[in-house]
Tab-separated table of N, CA and C in Angstrom:
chain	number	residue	atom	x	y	z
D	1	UNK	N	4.564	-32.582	-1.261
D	1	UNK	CA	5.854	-32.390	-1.919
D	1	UNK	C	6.490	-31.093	-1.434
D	2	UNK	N	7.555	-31.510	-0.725
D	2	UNK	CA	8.697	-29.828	-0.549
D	2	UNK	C	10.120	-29.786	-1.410
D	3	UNK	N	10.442	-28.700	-1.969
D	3	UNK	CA	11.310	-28.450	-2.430
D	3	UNK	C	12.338	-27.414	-1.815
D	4	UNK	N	13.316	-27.885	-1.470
D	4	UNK	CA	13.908	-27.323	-0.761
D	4	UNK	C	15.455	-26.446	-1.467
D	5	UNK	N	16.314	-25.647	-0.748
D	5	UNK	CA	17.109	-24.887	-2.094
D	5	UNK	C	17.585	-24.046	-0.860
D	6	UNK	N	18.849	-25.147	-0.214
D	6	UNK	CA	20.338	-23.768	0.588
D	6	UNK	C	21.044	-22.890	-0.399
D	7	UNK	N	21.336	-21.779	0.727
D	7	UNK	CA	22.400	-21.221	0.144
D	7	UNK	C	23.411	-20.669	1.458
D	8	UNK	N	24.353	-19.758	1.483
D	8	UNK	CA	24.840	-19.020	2.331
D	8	UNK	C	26.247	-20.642	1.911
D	9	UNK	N	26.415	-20.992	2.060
D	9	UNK	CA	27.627	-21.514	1.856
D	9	UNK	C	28.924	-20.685	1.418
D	10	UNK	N	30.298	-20.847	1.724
D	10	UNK	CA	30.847	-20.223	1.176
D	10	UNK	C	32.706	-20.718	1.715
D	11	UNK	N	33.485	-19.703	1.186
D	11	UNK	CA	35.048	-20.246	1.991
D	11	UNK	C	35.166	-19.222	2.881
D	12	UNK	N	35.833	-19.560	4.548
D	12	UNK	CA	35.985	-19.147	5.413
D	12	UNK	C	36.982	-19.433	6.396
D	13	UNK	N	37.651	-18.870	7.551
D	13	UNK	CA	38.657	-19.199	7.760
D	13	UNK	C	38.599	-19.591	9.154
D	14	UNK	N	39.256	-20.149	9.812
D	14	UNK	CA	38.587	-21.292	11.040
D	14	UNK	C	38.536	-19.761	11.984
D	15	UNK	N	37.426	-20.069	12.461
D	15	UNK	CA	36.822	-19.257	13.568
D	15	UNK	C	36.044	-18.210	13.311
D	16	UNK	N	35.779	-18.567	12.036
D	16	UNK	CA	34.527	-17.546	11.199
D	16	UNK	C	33.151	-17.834	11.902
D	17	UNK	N	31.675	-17.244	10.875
D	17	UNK	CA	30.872	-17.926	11.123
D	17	UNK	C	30.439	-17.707	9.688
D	18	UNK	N	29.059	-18.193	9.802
D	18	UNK	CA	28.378	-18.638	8.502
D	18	UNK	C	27.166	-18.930	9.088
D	19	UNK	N	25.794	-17.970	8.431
D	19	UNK	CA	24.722	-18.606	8.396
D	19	UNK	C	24.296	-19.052	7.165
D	20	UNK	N	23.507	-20.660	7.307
D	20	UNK	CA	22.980	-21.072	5.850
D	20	UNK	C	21.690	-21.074	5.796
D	21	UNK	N	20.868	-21.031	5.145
D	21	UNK	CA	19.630	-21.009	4.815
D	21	UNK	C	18.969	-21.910	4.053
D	22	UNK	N	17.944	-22.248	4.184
D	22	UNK	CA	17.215	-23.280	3.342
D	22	UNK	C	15.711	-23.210	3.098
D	23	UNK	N	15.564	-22.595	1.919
D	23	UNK	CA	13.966	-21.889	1.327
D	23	UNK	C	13.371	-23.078	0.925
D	24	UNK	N	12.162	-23.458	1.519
D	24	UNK	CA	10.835	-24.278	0.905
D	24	UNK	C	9.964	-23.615	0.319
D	25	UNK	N	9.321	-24.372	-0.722
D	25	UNK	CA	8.530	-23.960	-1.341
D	25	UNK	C	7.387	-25.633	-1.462
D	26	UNK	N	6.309	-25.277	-1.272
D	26	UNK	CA	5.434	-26.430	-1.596
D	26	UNK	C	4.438	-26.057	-0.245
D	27	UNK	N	3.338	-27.237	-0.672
D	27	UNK	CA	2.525	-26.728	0.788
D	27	UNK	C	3.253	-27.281	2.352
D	28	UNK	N	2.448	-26.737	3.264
D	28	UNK	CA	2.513	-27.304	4.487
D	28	UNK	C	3.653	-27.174	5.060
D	29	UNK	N	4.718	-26.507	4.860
D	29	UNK	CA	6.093	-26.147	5.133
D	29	UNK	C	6.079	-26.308	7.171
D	30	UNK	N	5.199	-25.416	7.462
D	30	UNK	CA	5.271	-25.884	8.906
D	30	UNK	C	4.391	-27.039	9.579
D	31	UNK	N	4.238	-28.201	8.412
D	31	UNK	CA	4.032	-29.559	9.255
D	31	UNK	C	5.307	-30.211	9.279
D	32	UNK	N	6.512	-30.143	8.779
D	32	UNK	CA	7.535	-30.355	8.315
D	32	UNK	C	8.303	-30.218	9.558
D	33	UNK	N	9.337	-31.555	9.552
D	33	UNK	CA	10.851	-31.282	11.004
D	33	UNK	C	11.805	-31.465	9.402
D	34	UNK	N	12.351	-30.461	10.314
D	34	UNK	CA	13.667	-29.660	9.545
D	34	UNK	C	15.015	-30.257	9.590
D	35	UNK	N	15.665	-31.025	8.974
D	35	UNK	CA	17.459	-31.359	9.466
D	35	UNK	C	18.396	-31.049	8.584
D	36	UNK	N	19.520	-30.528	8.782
D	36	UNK	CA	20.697	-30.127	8.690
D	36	UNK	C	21.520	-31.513	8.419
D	37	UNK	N	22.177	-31.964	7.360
D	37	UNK	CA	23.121	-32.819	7.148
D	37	UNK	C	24.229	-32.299	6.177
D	38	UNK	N	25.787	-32.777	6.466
D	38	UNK	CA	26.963	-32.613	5.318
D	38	UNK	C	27.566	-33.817	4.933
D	39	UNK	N	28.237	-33.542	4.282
D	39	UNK	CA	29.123	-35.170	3.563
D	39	UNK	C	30.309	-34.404	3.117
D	40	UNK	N	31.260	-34.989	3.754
D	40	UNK	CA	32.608	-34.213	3.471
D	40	UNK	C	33.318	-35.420	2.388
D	41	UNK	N	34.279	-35.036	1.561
D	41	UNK	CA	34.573	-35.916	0.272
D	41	UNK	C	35.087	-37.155	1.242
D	42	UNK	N	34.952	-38.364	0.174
D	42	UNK	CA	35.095	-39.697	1.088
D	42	UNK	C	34.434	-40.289	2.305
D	43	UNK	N	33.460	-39.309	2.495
D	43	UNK	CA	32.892	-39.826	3.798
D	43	UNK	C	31.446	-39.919	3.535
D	44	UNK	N	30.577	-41.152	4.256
D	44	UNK	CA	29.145	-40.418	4.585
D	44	UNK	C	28.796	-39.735	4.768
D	45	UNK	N	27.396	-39.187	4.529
D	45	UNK	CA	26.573	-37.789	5.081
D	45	UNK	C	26.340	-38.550	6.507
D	46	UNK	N	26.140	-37.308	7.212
D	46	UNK	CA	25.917	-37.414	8.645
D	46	UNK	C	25.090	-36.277	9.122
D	47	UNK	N	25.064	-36.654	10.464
D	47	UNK	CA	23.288	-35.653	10.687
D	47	UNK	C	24.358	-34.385	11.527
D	48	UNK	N	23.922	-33.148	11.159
D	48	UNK	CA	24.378	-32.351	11.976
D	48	UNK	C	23.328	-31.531	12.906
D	49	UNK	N	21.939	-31.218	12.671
D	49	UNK	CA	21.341	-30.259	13.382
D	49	UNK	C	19.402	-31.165	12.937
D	50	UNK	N	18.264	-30.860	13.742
D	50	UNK	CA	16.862	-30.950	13.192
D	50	UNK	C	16.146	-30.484	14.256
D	51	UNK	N	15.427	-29.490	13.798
D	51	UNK	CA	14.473	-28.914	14.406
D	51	UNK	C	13.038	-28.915	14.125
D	52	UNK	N	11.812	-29.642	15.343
D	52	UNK	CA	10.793	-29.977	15.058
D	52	UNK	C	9.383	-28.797	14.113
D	53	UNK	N	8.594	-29.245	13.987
D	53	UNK	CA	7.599	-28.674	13.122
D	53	UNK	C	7.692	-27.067	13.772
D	54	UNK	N	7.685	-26.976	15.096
D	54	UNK	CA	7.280	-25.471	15.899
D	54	UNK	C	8.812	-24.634	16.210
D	55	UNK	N	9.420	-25.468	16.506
D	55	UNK	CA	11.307	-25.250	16.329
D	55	UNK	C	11.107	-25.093	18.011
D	56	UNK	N	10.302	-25.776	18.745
D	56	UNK	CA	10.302	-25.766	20.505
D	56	UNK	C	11.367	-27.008	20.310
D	57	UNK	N	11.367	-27.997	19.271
D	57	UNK	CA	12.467	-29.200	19.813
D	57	UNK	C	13.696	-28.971	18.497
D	58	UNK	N	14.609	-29.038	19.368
D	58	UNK	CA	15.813	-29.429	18.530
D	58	UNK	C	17.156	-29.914	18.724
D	59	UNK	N	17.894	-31.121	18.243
D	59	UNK	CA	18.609	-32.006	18.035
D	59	UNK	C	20.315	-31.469	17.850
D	60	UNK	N	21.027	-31.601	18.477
D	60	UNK	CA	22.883	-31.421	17.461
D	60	UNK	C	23.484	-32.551	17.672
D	61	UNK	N	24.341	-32.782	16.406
D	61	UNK	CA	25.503	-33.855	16.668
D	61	UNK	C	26.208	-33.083	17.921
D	62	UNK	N	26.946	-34.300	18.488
D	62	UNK	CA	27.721	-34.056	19.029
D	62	UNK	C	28.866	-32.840	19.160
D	63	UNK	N	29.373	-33.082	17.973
D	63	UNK	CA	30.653	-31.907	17.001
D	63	UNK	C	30.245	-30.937	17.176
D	64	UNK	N	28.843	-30.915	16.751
D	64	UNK	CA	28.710	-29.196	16.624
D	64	UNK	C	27.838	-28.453	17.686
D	65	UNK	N	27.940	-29.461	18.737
D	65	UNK	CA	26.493	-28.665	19.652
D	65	UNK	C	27.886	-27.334	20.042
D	66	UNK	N	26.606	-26.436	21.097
D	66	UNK	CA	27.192	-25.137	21.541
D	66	UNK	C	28.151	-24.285	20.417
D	67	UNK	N	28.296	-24.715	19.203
D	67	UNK	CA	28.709	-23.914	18.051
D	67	UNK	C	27.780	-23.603	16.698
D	68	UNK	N	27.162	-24.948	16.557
D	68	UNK	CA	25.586	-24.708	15.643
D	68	UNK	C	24.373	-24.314	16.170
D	69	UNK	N	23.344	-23.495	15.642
D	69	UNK	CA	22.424	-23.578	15.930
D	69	UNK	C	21.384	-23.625	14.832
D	70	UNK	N	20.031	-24.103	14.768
D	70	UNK	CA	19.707	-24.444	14.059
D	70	UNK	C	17.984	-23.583	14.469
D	71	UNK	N	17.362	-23.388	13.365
D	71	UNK	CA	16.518	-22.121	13.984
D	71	UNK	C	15.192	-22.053	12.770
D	72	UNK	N	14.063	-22.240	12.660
D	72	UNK	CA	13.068	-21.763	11.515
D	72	UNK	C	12.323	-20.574	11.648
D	73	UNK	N	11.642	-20.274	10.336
D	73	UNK	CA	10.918	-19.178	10.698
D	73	UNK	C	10.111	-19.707	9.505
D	74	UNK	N	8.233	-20.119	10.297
D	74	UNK	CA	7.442	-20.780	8.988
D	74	UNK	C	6.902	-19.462	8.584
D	75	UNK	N	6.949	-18.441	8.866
D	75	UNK	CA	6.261	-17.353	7.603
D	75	UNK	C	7.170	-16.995	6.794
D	76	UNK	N	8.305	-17.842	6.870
D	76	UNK	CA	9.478	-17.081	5.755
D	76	UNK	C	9.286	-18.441	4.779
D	77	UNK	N	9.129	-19.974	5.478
D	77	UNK	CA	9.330	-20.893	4.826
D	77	UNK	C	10.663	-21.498	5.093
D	78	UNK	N	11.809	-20.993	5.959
D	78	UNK	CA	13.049	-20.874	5.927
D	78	UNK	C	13.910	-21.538	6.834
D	79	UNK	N	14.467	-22.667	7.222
D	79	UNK	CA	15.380	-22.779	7.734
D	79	UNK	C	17.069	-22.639	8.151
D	80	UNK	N	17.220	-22.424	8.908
D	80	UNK	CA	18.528	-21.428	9.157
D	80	UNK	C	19.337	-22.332	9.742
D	81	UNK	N	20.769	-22.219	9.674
D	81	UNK	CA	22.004	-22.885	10.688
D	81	UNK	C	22.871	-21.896	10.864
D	82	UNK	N	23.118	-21.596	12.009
D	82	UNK	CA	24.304	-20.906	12.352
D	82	UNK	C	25.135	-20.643	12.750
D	83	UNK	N	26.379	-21.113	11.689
D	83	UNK	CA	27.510	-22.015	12.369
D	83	UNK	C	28.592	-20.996	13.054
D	84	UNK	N	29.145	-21.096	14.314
D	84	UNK	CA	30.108	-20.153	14.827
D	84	UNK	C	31.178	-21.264	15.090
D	85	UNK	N	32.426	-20.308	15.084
D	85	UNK	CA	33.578	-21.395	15.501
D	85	UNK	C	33.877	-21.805	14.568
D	86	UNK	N	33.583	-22.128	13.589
D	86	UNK	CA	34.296	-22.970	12.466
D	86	UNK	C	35.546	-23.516	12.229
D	87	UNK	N	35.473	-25.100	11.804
D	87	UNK	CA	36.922	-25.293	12.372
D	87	UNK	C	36.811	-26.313	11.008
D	88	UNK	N	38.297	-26.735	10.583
D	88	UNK	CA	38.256	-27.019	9.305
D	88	UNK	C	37.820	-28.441	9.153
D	89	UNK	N	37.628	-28.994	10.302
D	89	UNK	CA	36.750	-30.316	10.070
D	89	UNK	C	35.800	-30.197	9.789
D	90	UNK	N	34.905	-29.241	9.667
D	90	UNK	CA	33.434	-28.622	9.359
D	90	UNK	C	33.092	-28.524	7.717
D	91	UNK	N	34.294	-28.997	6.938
D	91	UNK	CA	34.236	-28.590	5.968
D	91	UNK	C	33.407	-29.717	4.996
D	92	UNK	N	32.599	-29.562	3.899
D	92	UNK	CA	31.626	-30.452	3.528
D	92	UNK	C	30.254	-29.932	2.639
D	93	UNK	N	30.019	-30.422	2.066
D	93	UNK	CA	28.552	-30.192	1.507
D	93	UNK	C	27.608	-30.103	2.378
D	94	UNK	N	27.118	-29.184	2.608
D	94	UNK	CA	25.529	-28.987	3.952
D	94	UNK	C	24.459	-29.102	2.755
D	95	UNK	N	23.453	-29.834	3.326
D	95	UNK	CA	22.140	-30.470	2.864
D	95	UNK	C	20.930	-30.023	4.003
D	96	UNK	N	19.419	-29.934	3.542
D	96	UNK	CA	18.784	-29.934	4.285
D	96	UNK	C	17.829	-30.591	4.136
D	97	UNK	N	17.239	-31.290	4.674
D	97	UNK	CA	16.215	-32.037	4.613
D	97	UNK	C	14.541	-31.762	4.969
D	98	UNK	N	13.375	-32.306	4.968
D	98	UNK	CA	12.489	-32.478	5.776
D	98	UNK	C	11.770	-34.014	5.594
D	99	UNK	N	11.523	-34.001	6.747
D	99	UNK	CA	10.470	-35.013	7.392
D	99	UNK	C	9.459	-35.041	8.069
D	100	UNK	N	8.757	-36.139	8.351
D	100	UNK	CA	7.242	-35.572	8.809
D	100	UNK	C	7.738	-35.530	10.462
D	101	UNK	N	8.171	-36.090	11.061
D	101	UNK	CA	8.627	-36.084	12.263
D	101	UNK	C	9.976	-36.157	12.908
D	102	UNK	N	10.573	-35.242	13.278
D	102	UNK	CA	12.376	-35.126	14.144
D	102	UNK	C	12.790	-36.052	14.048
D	103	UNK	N	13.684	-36.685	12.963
D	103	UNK	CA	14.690	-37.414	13.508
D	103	UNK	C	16.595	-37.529	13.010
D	104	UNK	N	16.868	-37.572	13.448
D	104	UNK	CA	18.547	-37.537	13.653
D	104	UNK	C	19.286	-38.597	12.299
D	105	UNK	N	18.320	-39.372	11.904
D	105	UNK	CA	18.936	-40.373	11.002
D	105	UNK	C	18.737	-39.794	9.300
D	106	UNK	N	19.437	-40.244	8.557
D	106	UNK	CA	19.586	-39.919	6.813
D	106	UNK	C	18.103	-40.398	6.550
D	107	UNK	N	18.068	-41.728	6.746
D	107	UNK	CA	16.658	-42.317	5.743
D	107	UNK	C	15.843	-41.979	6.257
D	108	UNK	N	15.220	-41.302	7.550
D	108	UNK	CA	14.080	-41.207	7.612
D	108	UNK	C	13.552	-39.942	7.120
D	109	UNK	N	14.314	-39.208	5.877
D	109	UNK	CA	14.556	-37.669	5.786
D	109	UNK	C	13.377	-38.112	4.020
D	110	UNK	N	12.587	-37.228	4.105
D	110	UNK	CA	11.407	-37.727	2.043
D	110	UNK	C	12.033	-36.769	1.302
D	111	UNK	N	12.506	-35.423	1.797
D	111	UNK	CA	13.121	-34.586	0.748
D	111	UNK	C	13.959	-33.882	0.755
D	112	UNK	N	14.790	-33.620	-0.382
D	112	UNK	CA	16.314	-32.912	0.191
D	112	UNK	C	16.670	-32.033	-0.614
D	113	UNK	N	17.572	-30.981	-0.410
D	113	UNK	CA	18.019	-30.127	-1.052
D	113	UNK	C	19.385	-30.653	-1.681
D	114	UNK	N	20.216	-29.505	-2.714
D	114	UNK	CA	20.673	-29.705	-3.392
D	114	UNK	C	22.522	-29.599	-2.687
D	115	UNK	N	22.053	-29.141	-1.880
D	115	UNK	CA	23.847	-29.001	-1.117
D	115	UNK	C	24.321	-27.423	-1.351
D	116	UNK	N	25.030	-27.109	-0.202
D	116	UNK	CA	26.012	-25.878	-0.270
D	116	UNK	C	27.136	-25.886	0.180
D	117	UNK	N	28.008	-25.796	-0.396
D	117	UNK	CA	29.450	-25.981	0.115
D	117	UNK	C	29.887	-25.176	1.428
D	118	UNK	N	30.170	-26.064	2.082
D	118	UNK	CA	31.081	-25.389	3.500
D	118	UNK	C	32.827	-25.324	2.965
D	119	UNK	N	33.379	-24.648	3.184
D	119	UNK	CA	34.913	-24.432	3.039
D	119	UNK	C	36.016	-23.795	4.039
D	120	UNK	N	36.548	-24.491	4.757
D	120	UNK	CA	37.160	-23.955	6.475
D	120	UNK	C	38.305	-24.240	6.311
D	121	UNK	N	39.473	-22.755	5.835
D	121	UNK	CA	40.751	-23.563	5.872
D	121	UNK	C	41.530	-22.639	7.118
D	122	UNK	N	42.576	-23.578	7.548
D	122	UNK	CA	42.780	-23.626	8.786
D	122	UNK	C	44.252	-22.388	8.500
């Protein structure tokens, strides 16, 4: 069981940045692949960032490659995103997930955090 709990969310103005964070707590934190997802109002969640158990592999949507990066540190427990560029399509609830193994899709994600608001006005 992981419990997971972002923060760093916040309102910002396009071409800001923003790092978010995402604290686990439970065992085994670094057997765990890490992903980054948002859901902007009216829309599906969608995958934005996942980085494997060691953080040697990692994944971006399309949108956000070369502006997100996505980064752990298992003695903190902590996963990080760090969004540069910000542009007001970015705007959305960020979620983080884990799974036992990297992958890019919603369902294959066992536990999730509670959301942090992204806010990018143009």
């Amino acid at each position: 069981q992981v419990q997971l709990v972002e923060s760093g969310g916040g309102l910002v103005q396009a071409g800001d940045s923003l790092r978010l964070s995402c604290a686990a707590s439970g065992r085994s934190f670094s057997r765990y692949a890490l992903g980054w997802f948002r859901q902007a109002p009216g829309k599906e969640r969608e995958f934005v960032a996942a980085i494997n158990w060691s953080g040697g592999n990692t994944y971006y949507a399309d949108s956000v490659k070369g502006r997100f990066t996505i980064s752990r540190d298992n003695a903190k427990n902590t996963v990080y995103l760090q969004m540069n560029s910000l542009k007001p399509e970015d705007t959305a609830v960020y979620y983080c997930a884990a799974t036992v193994s990297i992958h890019t899709r919603t369902g294959e994600y066992d536990y999730w955090g509670q959301g942090t608001q992204v806010t990018v006005s143009s």
